[in-house]
Tab-separated table of C-alpha atoms in Angstrom:
chain	number	residue	atom	x	y	z
A	1	MET	CA	-71.529	-72.884	5.049
A	2	VAL	CA	-69.425	-74.174	7.910
A	3	VAL	CA	-67.749	-77.441	6.859
A	4	GLY	CA	-67.138	-79.480	10.001
A	5	GLY	CA	-69.445	-80.018	12.965
A	6	GLY	CA	-66.864	-79.938	15.715
A	7	ALA	CA	-65.831	-77.443	18.373
A	8	ALA	CA	-64.545	-74.747	16.007
A	9	GLY	CA	-67.448	-75.186	13.600
A	10	PHE	CA	-70.182	-74.727	16.199
A	11	PHE	CA	-68.374	-71.884	17.947
A	12	LEU	CA	-67.944	-70.069	14.637
A	13	ALA	CA	-71.539	-70.615	13.539
A	14	ILE	CA	-73.042	-69.518	16.865
A	15	ASN	CA	-70.959	-66.355	17.117
A	16	LEU	CA	-71.511	-65.454	13.472
A	17	LYS	CA	-75.275	-65.843	13.767
A	18	GLU	CA	-75.319	-63.714	16.931
A	19	MET	CA	-73.220	-61.004	15.284
A	20	CYS	CA	-75.027	-61.159	11.955
A	21	PRO	CA	-78.608	-62.461	12.406
A	22	MET	CA	-79.492	-61.885	8.744
A	23	MET	CA	-76.898	-64.361	7.524
A	24	GLU	CA	-78.125	-67.895	6.845
A	25	VAL	CA	-75.680	-70.328	8.434
A	26	THR	CA	-75.439	-74.064	7.757
A	27	ILE	CA	-73.120	-76.562	9.432
A	28	VAL	CA	-72.351	-79.733	7.460
A	29	GLU	CA	-70.677	-82.744	9.040
A	30	ALA	CA	-69.490	-85.863	7.218
A	31	ALA	CA	-70.083	-88.171	10.196
A	32	SER	CA	-73.456	-89.221	11.542
A	33	ARG	CA	-72.935	-87.232	14.773
A	34	VAL	CA	-71.556	-83.803	15.564
A	35	LEU	CA	-69.170	-82.778	18.354
A	36	ARG	CA	-67.783	-86.284	18.885
A	37	LYS	CA	-64.299	-85.044	19.737
A	38	VAL	CA	-65.731	-82.661	22.324
A	39	GLU	CA	-67.575	-85.567	23.912
A	40	ILE	CA	-64.481	-87.695	24.524
A	41	SER	CA	-62.003	-84.900	25.254
A	42	GLY	CA	-60.457	-84.698	28.702
A	43	GLY	CA	-61.658	-88.186	29.538
A	44	GLY	CA	-65.231	-87.092	28.886
A	45	ARG	CA	-64.867	-83.952	31.020
A	46	CYS	CA	-63.803	-81.503	28.250
A	47	ASN	CA	-60.747	-79.452	29.202
A	48	LEU	CA	-62.060	-76.433	27.294
A	49	THR	CA	-59.325	-73.881	27.966
A	50	ASN	CA	-56.482	-72.944	30.299
A	51	THR	CA	-55.735	-69.925	32.461
A	52	PHE	CA	-52.361	-69.671	30.660
A	53	GLU	CA	-50.750	-68.700	33.963
A	54	GLY	CA	-48.098	-71.352	33.439
A	55	ALA	CA	-47.599	-70.580	29.738
A	56	SER	CA	-44.532	-68.773	28.451
A	57	ALA	CA	-44.950	-65.169	27.381
A	58	ASP	CA	-44.522	-65.900	23.681
A	59	LEU	CA	-46.814	-68.979	23.812
A	60	GLN	CA	-44.214	-71.146	22.040
A	61	GLY	CA	-44.036	-73.427	25.053
A	62	VAL	CA	-47.679	-74.432	24.629
A	63	TYR	CA	-48.165	-73.953	20.874
A	64	PRO	CA	-45.294	-75.587	18.962
A	65	ARG	CA	-47.010	-74.486	15.735
A	66	GLY	CA	-48.899	-71.200	15.364
A	67	HIS	CA	-47.814	-69.391	18.535
A	68	ARG	CA	-46.981	-66.107	16.797
A	69	LEU	CA	-50.359	-65.907	15.075
A	70	LEU	CA	-52.276	-66.867	18.207
A	71	LYS	CA	-50.468	-64.273	20.299
A	72	ARG	CA	-51.914	-61.640	17.959
A	73	LEU	CA	-55.371	-63.199	17.748
A	74	PHE	CA	-55.687	-63.514	21.531
A	75	ASN	CA	-56.048	-59.724	21.524
A	76	VAL	CA	-59.327	-60.285	19.665
A	77	PHE	CA	-60.563	-63.285	21.660
A	78	GLY	CA	-58.377	-64.841	24.309
A	79	PRO	CA	-58.660	-67.294	27.216
A	80	ARG	CA	-60.457	-64.843	29.530
A	81	ASP	CA	-62.956	-64.096	26.775
A	82	ALA	CA	-63.613	-67.810	26.332
A	83	PHE	CA	-64.092	-68.300	30.081
A	84	ARG	CA	-66.578	-65.445	30.165
A	85	TRP	CA	-68.352	-66.629	26.988
A	86	PHE	CA	-69.229	-70.030	28.449
A	87	GLU	CA	-70.176	-68.771	31.905
A	88	GLN	CA	-72.436	-66.076	30.463
A	89	ARG	CA	-74.321	-68.839	28.669
A	90	GLY	CA	-74.918	-70.857	31.811
A	91	VAL	CA	-71.953	-73.256	31.887
A	92	ALA	CA	-70.245	-72.863	35.258
A	93	LEU	CA	-66.504	-73.501	35.027
A	94	THR	CA	-63.825	-74.604	37.451
A	95	VAL	CA	-60.062	-74.086	37.405
A	96	GLN	CA	-57.781	-76.915	38.499
A	97	PRO	CA	-54.446	-76.388	40.284
A	98	ASP	CA	-52.659	-77.136	36.992
A	99	HIS	CA	-54.534	-74.181	35.373
A	100	CYS	CA	-56.774	-76.413	33.233
A	101	VAL	CA	-60.396	-75.234	32.942
A	102	PHE	CA	-63.312	-77.685	32.934
A	103	PRO	CA	-67.092	-77.423	33.219
A	104	ARG	CA	-67.979	-77.568	36.902
A	105	SER	CA	-70.199	-80.507	36.025
A	106	GLN	CA	-67.075	-82.446	34.930
A	107	ASP	CA	-69.132	-83.564	31.933
A	108	SER	CA	-68.437	-82.693	28.294
A	109	HIS	CA	-72.156	-82.836	27.585
A	110	SER	CA	-72.480	-79.465	29.327
A	111	ILE	CA	-70.623	-78.005	26.338
A	112	ILE	CA	-72.342	-80.172	23.748
A	113	ASN	CA	-75.809	-79.376	25.059
A	114	LEU	CA	-74.998	-75.659	25.078
A	115	PHE	CA	-73.820	-75.707	21.468
A	116	LEU	CA	-76.824	-77.684	20.247
A	117	ALA	CA	-79.269	-75.492	22.163
A	118	GLU	CA	-77.672	-72.288	20.845
A	119	ALA	CA	-77.724	-73.621	17.286
A	120	ARG	CA	-81.451	-74.369	17.593
A	121	ARG	CA	-82.199	-71.020	19.206
A	122	LEU	CA	-80.407	-69.101	16.477
A	123	GLY	CA	-81.856	-71.090	13.590
A	124	ILE	CA	-78.571	-72.618	12.432
A	125	THR	CA	-79.084	-75.552	10.070
A	126	VAL	CA	-77.109	-78.691	10.958
A	127	GLN	CA	-76.676	-81.449	8.370
A	128	THR	CA	-74.913	-84.711	9.245
A	129	GLY	CA	-73.761	-87.392	6.824
A	130	THR	CA	-72.826	-84.683	4.319
A	131	ARG	CA	-69.307	-84.888	2.907
A	132	VAL	CA	-67.721	-82.029	0.975
A	133	THR	CA	-65.042	-83.194	-1.464
A	134	SER	CA	-64.372	-80.126	-3.617
A	135	LEU	CA	-64.874	-76.387	-3.656
A	136	THR	CA	-67.386	-76.944	-6.449
A	137	ASP	CA	-69.656	-78.636	-3.897
A	138	VAL	CA	-69.982	-75.345	-2.018
A	139	SER	CA	-70.028	-72.906	-4.923
A	140	ASP	CA	-73.613	-71.850	-4.152
A	141	TYR	CA	-72.586	-70.300	-0.834
A	142	ASP	CA	-71.409	-66.736	-0.354
A	143	PHE	CA	-68.808	-67.824	2.176
A	144	VAL	CA	-67.342	-71.172	3.200
A	145	CYS	CA	-65.654	-71.696	6.561
A	146	VAL	CA	-63.647	-74.916	6.866
A	147	THR	CA	-63.390	-76.336	10.389
A	148	THR	CA	-62.781	-80.004	9.611
A	149	GLY	CA	-60.067	-80.497	12.232
A	150	GLY	CA	-56.802	-82.362	11.874
A	151	GLN	CA	-56.411	-84.756	8.971
A	152	PRO	CA	-54.468	-88.016	9.233
A	153	ARG	CA	-53.119	-87.622	5.683
A	154	GLY	CA	-52.497	-84.810	3.244
A	155	GLU	CA	-55.113	-86.175	0.861
A	156	GLY	CA	-57.766	-84.941	3.261
A	157	LEU	CA	-56.642	-81.362	2.579
A	158	ALA	CA	-56.208	-81.547	-1.194
A	159	TRP	CA	-59.784	-80.466	-1.997
A	160	LEU	CA	-59.137	-77.086	-0.381
A	161	GLU	CA	-56.697	-76.124	-3.158
A	162	GLN	CA	-54.420	-74.494	-0.576
A	163	PRO	CA	-50.754	-74.892	0.331
A	164	PHE	CA	-50.490	-77.102	3.415
A	165	GLU	CA	-47.953	-78.561	5.800
A	166	GLN	CA	-47.961	-82.360	5.669
A	167	PRO	CA	-49.998	-83.686	8.612
A	168	VAL	CA	-48.284	-85.924	11.153
A	169	PRO	CA	-49.615	-87.130	14.508
A	170	SER	CA	-49.209	-85.097	17.679
A	171	LEU	CA	-50.221	-85.765	21.299
A	172	PHE	CA	-49.556	-89.506	21.226
A	173	THR	CA	-48.230	-92.016	23.735
A	174	PHE	CA	-44.963	-93.955	23.515
A	175	ALA	CA	-44.734	-97.713	23.107
A	176	ILE	CA	-41.766	-99.041	25.087
A	177	ALA	CA	-40.694	-102.680	25.039
A	178	ASP	CA	-40.026	-103.228	28.745
A	179	GLU	CA	-42.091	-105.919	30.465
A	180	GLY	CA	-40.965	-104.791	33.897
A	181	LEU	CA	-42.216	-101.285	33.162
A	182	HIS	CA	-45.512	-102.619	31.796
A	183	ARG	CA	-46.206	-104.345	35.119
A	184	LEU	CA	-46.375	-100.872	36.676
A	185	MET	CA	-49.476	-100.051	34.611
A	186	GLY	CA	-51.440	-97.260	36.268
A	187	THR	CA	-48.477	-95.866	38.217
A	188	VAL	CA	-48.030	-92.083	38.041
A	189	ALA	CA	-44.870	-90.062	38.690
A	190	GLU	CA	-46.260	-86.610	39.400
A	191	GLY	CA	-43.185	-84.444	38.867
A	192	ALA	CA	-41.376	-86.227	36.046
A	193	THR	CA	-39.290	-84.793	33.229
A	194	ALA	CA	-38.901	-86.610	29.902
A	195	LEU	CA	-36.489	-85.683	27.141
A	196	ILE	CA	-35.001	-86.982	23.929
A	197	PRO	CA	-31.205	-87.042	24.289
A	198	GLY	CA	-29.290	-85.057	21.697
A	199	THR	CA	-32.169	-82.633	21.143
A	200	ARG	CA	-33.752	-79.709	22.977
A	201	LEU	CA	-37.016	-81.625	23.267
A	202	ARG	CA	-38.069	-81.956	26.904
A	203	ALA	CA	-41.298	-81.776	28.886
A	204	ASP	CA	-42.390	-81.804	32.521
A	205	GLY	CA	-45.479	-83.017	34.329
A	206	PRO	CA	-47.240	-86.182	35.492
A	207	LEU	CA	-46.037	-89.318	33.693
A	208	LEU	CA	-48.369	-92.313	33.508
A	209	VAL	CA	-47.049	-95.840	33.013
A	210	THR	CA	-49.321	-97.923	30.770
A	211	HIS	CA	-49.461	-101.541	29.644
A	212	TRP	CA	-47.728	-100.516	26.417
A	213	GLY	CA	-45.284	-97.885	27.666
A	214	MET	CA	-45.717	-94.295	28.794
A	215	SER	CA	-48.427	-91.643	28.624
A	216	GLY	CA	-49.698	-88.747	30.714
A	217	PRO	CA	-49.276	-84.987	30.279
A	218	CYS	CA	-45.465	-85.187	30.356
A	219	ILE	CA	-45.281	-87.628	27.423
A	220	LEU	CA	-48.116	-86.029	25.476
A	221	LYS	CA	-46.402	-82.640	25.721
A	222	LEU	CA	-43.107	-84.145	24.565
A	223	SER	CA	-44.829	-85.802	21.599
A	224	SER	CA	-46.379	-82.475	20.637
A	225	LEU	CA	-43.115	-80.554	20.860
A	226	GLY	CA	-41.321	-83.247	18.883
A	227	ALA	CA	-44.128	-84.295	16.535
A	228	ARG	CA	-42.290	-83.712	13.278
A	229	TRP	CA	-38.891	-84.822	14.628
A	230	LEU	CA	-40.369	-88.095	15.886
A	231	SER	CA	-42.172	-88.649	12.590
A	232	GLU	CA	-38.905	-88.274	10.696
A	233	ALA	CA	-37.287	-90.713	13.142
A	234	ALA	CA	-40.057	-93.271	12.401
A	235	TYR	CA	-41.070	-93.068	16.095
A	236	GLN	CA	-37.951	-94.878	17.243
A	237	ALA	CA	-35.669	-92.883	19.504
A	238	PRO	CA	-33.926	-92.885	22.880
A	239	LEU	CA	-35.870	-91.488	25.820
A	240	ALA	CA	-34.482	-90.215	29.116
A	241	VAL	CA	-36.713	-89.889	32.188
A	242	ASN	CA	-36.103	-87.971	35.393
A	243	TRP	CA	-38.712	-89.581	37.611
A	244	THR	CA	-38.744	-86.811	40.223
A	245	GLY	CA	-37.774	-83.632	38.362
A	246	SER	CA	-34.986	-83.160	40.924
A	247	THR	CA	-31.397	-82.351	40.052
A	248	GLU	CA	-28.787	-85.064	40.452
A	249	GLY	CA	-27.468	-83.313	43.564
A	250	GLU	CA	-30.921	-83.016	45.130
A	251	ALA	CA	-31.680	-86.679	44.446
A	252	PHE	CA	-28.371	-87.850	45.936
A	253	GLU	CA	-28.949	-85.783	49.086
A	254	ALA	CA	-32.461	-87.229	49.425
A	255	LEU	CA	-31.156	-90.804	49.160
A	256	ALA	CA	-28.301	-90.122	51.579
A	257	ALA	CA	-30.758	-88.645	54.102
A	258	ILE	CA	-32.983	-91.732	53.870
A	259	ALA	CA	-29.942	-93.949	54.442
A	260	VAL	CA	-29.126	-92.030	57.624
A	261	ARG	CA	-32.719	-92.168	58.948
A	262	ASN	CA	-33.412	-95.793	57.977
A	263	PRO	CA	-30.089	-97.637	58.143
A	264	HIS	CA	-31.558	-101.105	58.736
A	265	ARG	CA	-34.577	-100.971	56.452
A	266	GLN	CA	-34.482	-102.519	52.989
A	267	VAL	CA	-33.686	-100.065	50.222
A	268	ALA	CA	-36.694	-101.067	48.115
A	269	SER	CA	-39.090	-100.490	51.024
A	270	VAL	CA	-38.451	-96.744	51.459
A	271	PRO	CA	-39.295	-94.729	48.328
A	272	PRO	CA	-37.743	-91.239	48.065
A	273	LEU	CA	-39.113	-87.952	46.751
A	274	ASN	CA	-42.794	-88.967	46.776
A	275	LEU	CA	-42.335	-91.892	44.385
A	276	SER	CA	-44.808	-94.758	44.651
A	277	GLN	CA	-43.642	-97.978	46.308
A	278	ARG	CA	-44.103	-100.013	43.118
A	279	LEU	CA	-42.150	-97.591	40.939
A	280	TRP	CA	-39.313	-97.295	43.452
A	281	ALA	CA	-38.968	-101.085	43.769
A	282	TYR	CA	-38.794	-101.352	39.971
A	283	LEU	CA	-36.104	-98.657	39.800
A	284	VAL	CA	-34.057	-100.275	42.572
A	285	GLU	CA	-34.131	-103.635	40.788
A	286	LYS	CA	-33.273	-102.000	37.471
A	287	SER	CA	-30.399	-100.065	39.023
A	288	LEU	CA	-28.869	-102.575	41.458
A	289	GLY	CA	-30.202	-105.924	40.233
A	290	PRO	CA	-32.573	-108.442	41.863
A	291	SER	CA	-29.944	-109.693	44.295
A	292	ARG	CA	-29.701	-106.290	46.016
A	293	MET	CA	-33.445	-105.714	46.521
A	294	ASN	CA	-33.312	-106.759	50.197
A	295	THR	CA	-30.126	-104.850	51.004
A	296	PRO	CA	-30.423	-102.464	53.990
A	297	TRP	CA	-29.669	-98.815	53.385
A	298	ASN	CA	-26.505	-98.987	55.482
A	299	GLY	CA	-25.283	-101.777	53.213
A	300	LEU	CA	-25.147	-99.590	50.098
A	301	SER	CA	-21.825	-98.421	48.775
A	302	GLN	CA	-21.290	-94.865	47.561
A	303	LYS	CA	-21.111	-96.286	44.036
A	304	GLU	CA	-24.538	-97.896	44.449
A	305	LEU	CA	-26.009	-94.669	45.824
A	306	ARG	CA	-24.696	-92.866	42.745
A	307	ARG	CA	-26.170	-95.538	40.517
A	308	LEU	CA	-29.563	-95.152	42.178
A	309	THR	CA	-29.283	-91.376	41.801
A	310	ASN	CA	-28.564	-91.739	38.095
A	311	THR	CA	-31.554	-94.037	37.625
A	312	LEU	CA	-33.803	-91.552	39.418
A	313	THR	CA	-32.660	-88.558	37.389
A	314	ASN	CA	-31.495	-90.003	34.059
A	315	ASP	CA	-33.283	-93.300	33.472
A	316	SER	CA	-33.025	-94.526	29.866
A	317	TYR	CA	-35.547	-96.216	27.585
A	318	ARG	CA	-36.147	-96.720	23.892
A	319	ILE	CA	-39.273	-95.490	22.109
A	320	ALA	CA	-40.350	-98.390	19.892
A	321	ALA	CA	-43.453	-96.898	18.307
A	322	ARG	CA	-46.385	-94.531	18.869
A	323	ALA	CA	-50.033	-95.274	19.510
A	324	PRO	CA	-52.227	-95.938	16.444
A	325	PHE	CA	-53.601	-92.795	14.794
A	326	LYS	CA	-57.144	-93.540	15.924
A	327	ASP	CA	-56.023	-93.021	19.509
A	328	GLU	CA	-54.697	-89.517	18.871
A	329	PHE	CA	-56.610	-86.267	19.204
A	330	VAL	CA	-54.379	-83.763	17.448
A	331	THR	CA	-52.258	-83.482	14.330
A	332	CYS	CA	-49.264	-81.345	13.521
A	333	GLY	CA	-49.678	-79.768	10.080
A	334	GLY	CA	-52.599	-78.457	8.062
A	335	VAL	CA	-53.378	-75.444	5.899
A	336	SER	CA	-50.267	-73.288	5.826
A	337	LEU	CA	-50.505	-70.089	7.847
A	338	LYS	CA	-48.813	-68.371	4.915
A	339	ALA	CA	-51.898	-69.198	2.832
A	340	VAL	CA	-54.275	-67.107	4.971
A	341	GLN	CA	-54.682	-63.463	5.907
A	342	PRO	CA	-53.503	-63.295	9.535
A	343	GLN	CA	-56.182	-60.764	10.590
A	344	THR	CA	-59.141	-62.713	9.175
A	345	LEU	CA	-57.931	-66.275	8.420
A	346	GLN	CA	-59.266	-65.780	4.911
A	347	SER	CA	-57.634	-67.647	2.040
A	348	ARG	CA	-55.241	-65.471	0.048
A	349	THR	CA	-56.306	-67.167	-3.199
A	350	HIS	CA	-60.024	-67.850	-2.570
A	351	PRO	CA	-61.587	-64.705	-1.028
A	352	ARG	CA	-64.762	-66.502	0.080
A	353	LEU	CA	-62.885	-69.265	1.878
A	354	PHE	CA	-61.970	-69.117	5.596
A	355	PHE	CA	-60.350	-71.526	8.053
A	356	ALA	CA	-60.614	-72.092	11.809
A	357	GLY	CA	-59.456	-74.711	14.263
A	358	GLU	CA	-57.040	-77.551	13.780
A	359	VAL	CA	-57.403	-77.665	9.992
A	360	LEU	CA	-54.869	-74.823	10.165
A	361	ASP	CA	-51.225	-75.543	10.937
A	362	ILE	CA	-51.813	-74.702	14.594
A	363	ASP	CA	-51.620	-77.170	17.443
A	364	GLY	CA	-50.895	-77.100	21.138
A	365	ILE	CA	-49.855	-79.333	23.962
A	366	THR	CA	-52.377	-81.022	26.211
A	367	GLY	CA	-54.164	-78.866	28.794
A	368	GLY	CA	-57.003	-77.071	27.012
A	369	PHE	CA	-54.758	-75.203	24.585
A	370	ASN	CA	-56.134	-76.787	21.416
A	371	PHE	CA	-59.720	-75.946	22.300
A	372	GLN	CA	-58.667	-72.378	23.042
A	373	ALA	CA	-57.102	-72.172	19.569
A	374	ALA	CA	-60.423	-73.398	18.157
A	375	TRP	CA	-62.449	-70.760	20.051
A	376	THR	CA	-60.040	-67.978	19.096
A	377	THR	CA	-59.751	-68.749	15.377
A	378	ALA	CA	-63.493	-69.385	15.066
A	379	TYR	CA	-64.330	-66.070	16.714
A	380	VAL	CA	-61.870	-64.221	14.468
A	381	VAL	CA	-63.507	-65.673	11.343
A	382	ALA	CA	-66.987	-64.810	12.648
A	383	THR	CA	-65.849	-61.231	13.253
A	384	ALA	CA	-64.352	-61.014	9.770
A	385	LEU	CA	-67.594	-62.196	8.174
A	386	ARG	CA	-69.608	-59.724	10.223
A	387	GLU	CA	-67.432	-56.942	8.833
A	388	LYS	CA	-67.972	-58.180	5.287
A	389	ALA	CA	-71.711	-58.295	5.831
A	390	SER	CA	-71.771	-54.810	7.345
A	391	THR	CA	-69.953	-53.400	4.291
A	392	ASN	CA	-72.376	-55.065	1.899
A	393	ALA	CA	-69.814	-57.626	0.873
A	394	LEU	CA	-72.419	-60.317	0.186
A	395	GLN	CA	-72.659	-60.898	-3.556
A	396	PRO	CA	-74.457	-63.505	-5.646
A	397	ALA	CA	-72.439	-66.708	-5.974
């Protein structure tokens, strides 16, 4: 039995049935529909993996939890294997400049339809509306693979009878109480850097201003890296933003050059370093005050130029809260990696119990990394079960 009809569950079941056709495989899902998270991921486009060309060598930069284990498991089934797996089954893929991989159709249903078709072809049983609440419920099965995804609370993991790390949200947006900022809703700063002062937590990438605060890959990455720290801080903390990713010296030189080229134009009318007009006007008003909005560039003092530079490279805000849990896709925490065999993801205390996907204490930043962890861990479990079947490991329950 595969408990959980999501990405990891279907990938595990399909690969297991292909490797071991004699094994009867059933997927059970508590909800009325399967693969719902796949459907809405990536804005409905499904960012299913990443080329990892921008990832650090030890993977810690993209997997705050579980990077050591995944580095080992990628030797069994890694990003290139996943790319090949989907294309061999008729789903053409495309790679974006940011190394994210999507179906060429730009539609998550390309993945959903593939999984459902493969499950039918292979004779995999799929049961929806079926909730498993204890190991006793699955005692009739030779093997149980749990792929239930991230849980909002620890109670959702208690039935597994395994040590677990307390779940807390990851990949969430920041609520910021700044009406002026909110009016910039929809504005994107492409090369921003966000950090939490006093910590090593920092992230780069596009930053999206929303009607409640900040989002986008930059903020989502920062929330992932600081998931547990932010939880302990009750999601209230200072936030510093470098809107351009430039150094203070680079930003000052850019502003000084604009002042030389446009001495008589209003400061707020000439945005530097590829910033949008709306965002630049907001930053000028925040830095110099409303009365200086119409000042020409040649009317700025050196002190004002420095103040503008500081706002560009070290703007300060206050995180007031995070988005509600229902808006999040990923959790930090789950079944402890110390509770499983690293080669097989088999429970150390329940030999017929296996885990794959986000139910484990593995999670990544945004960009296709969490789906890749699902494909990798699911494939590893399928391989482990094939080995057990080939050595006549199946025994009566």
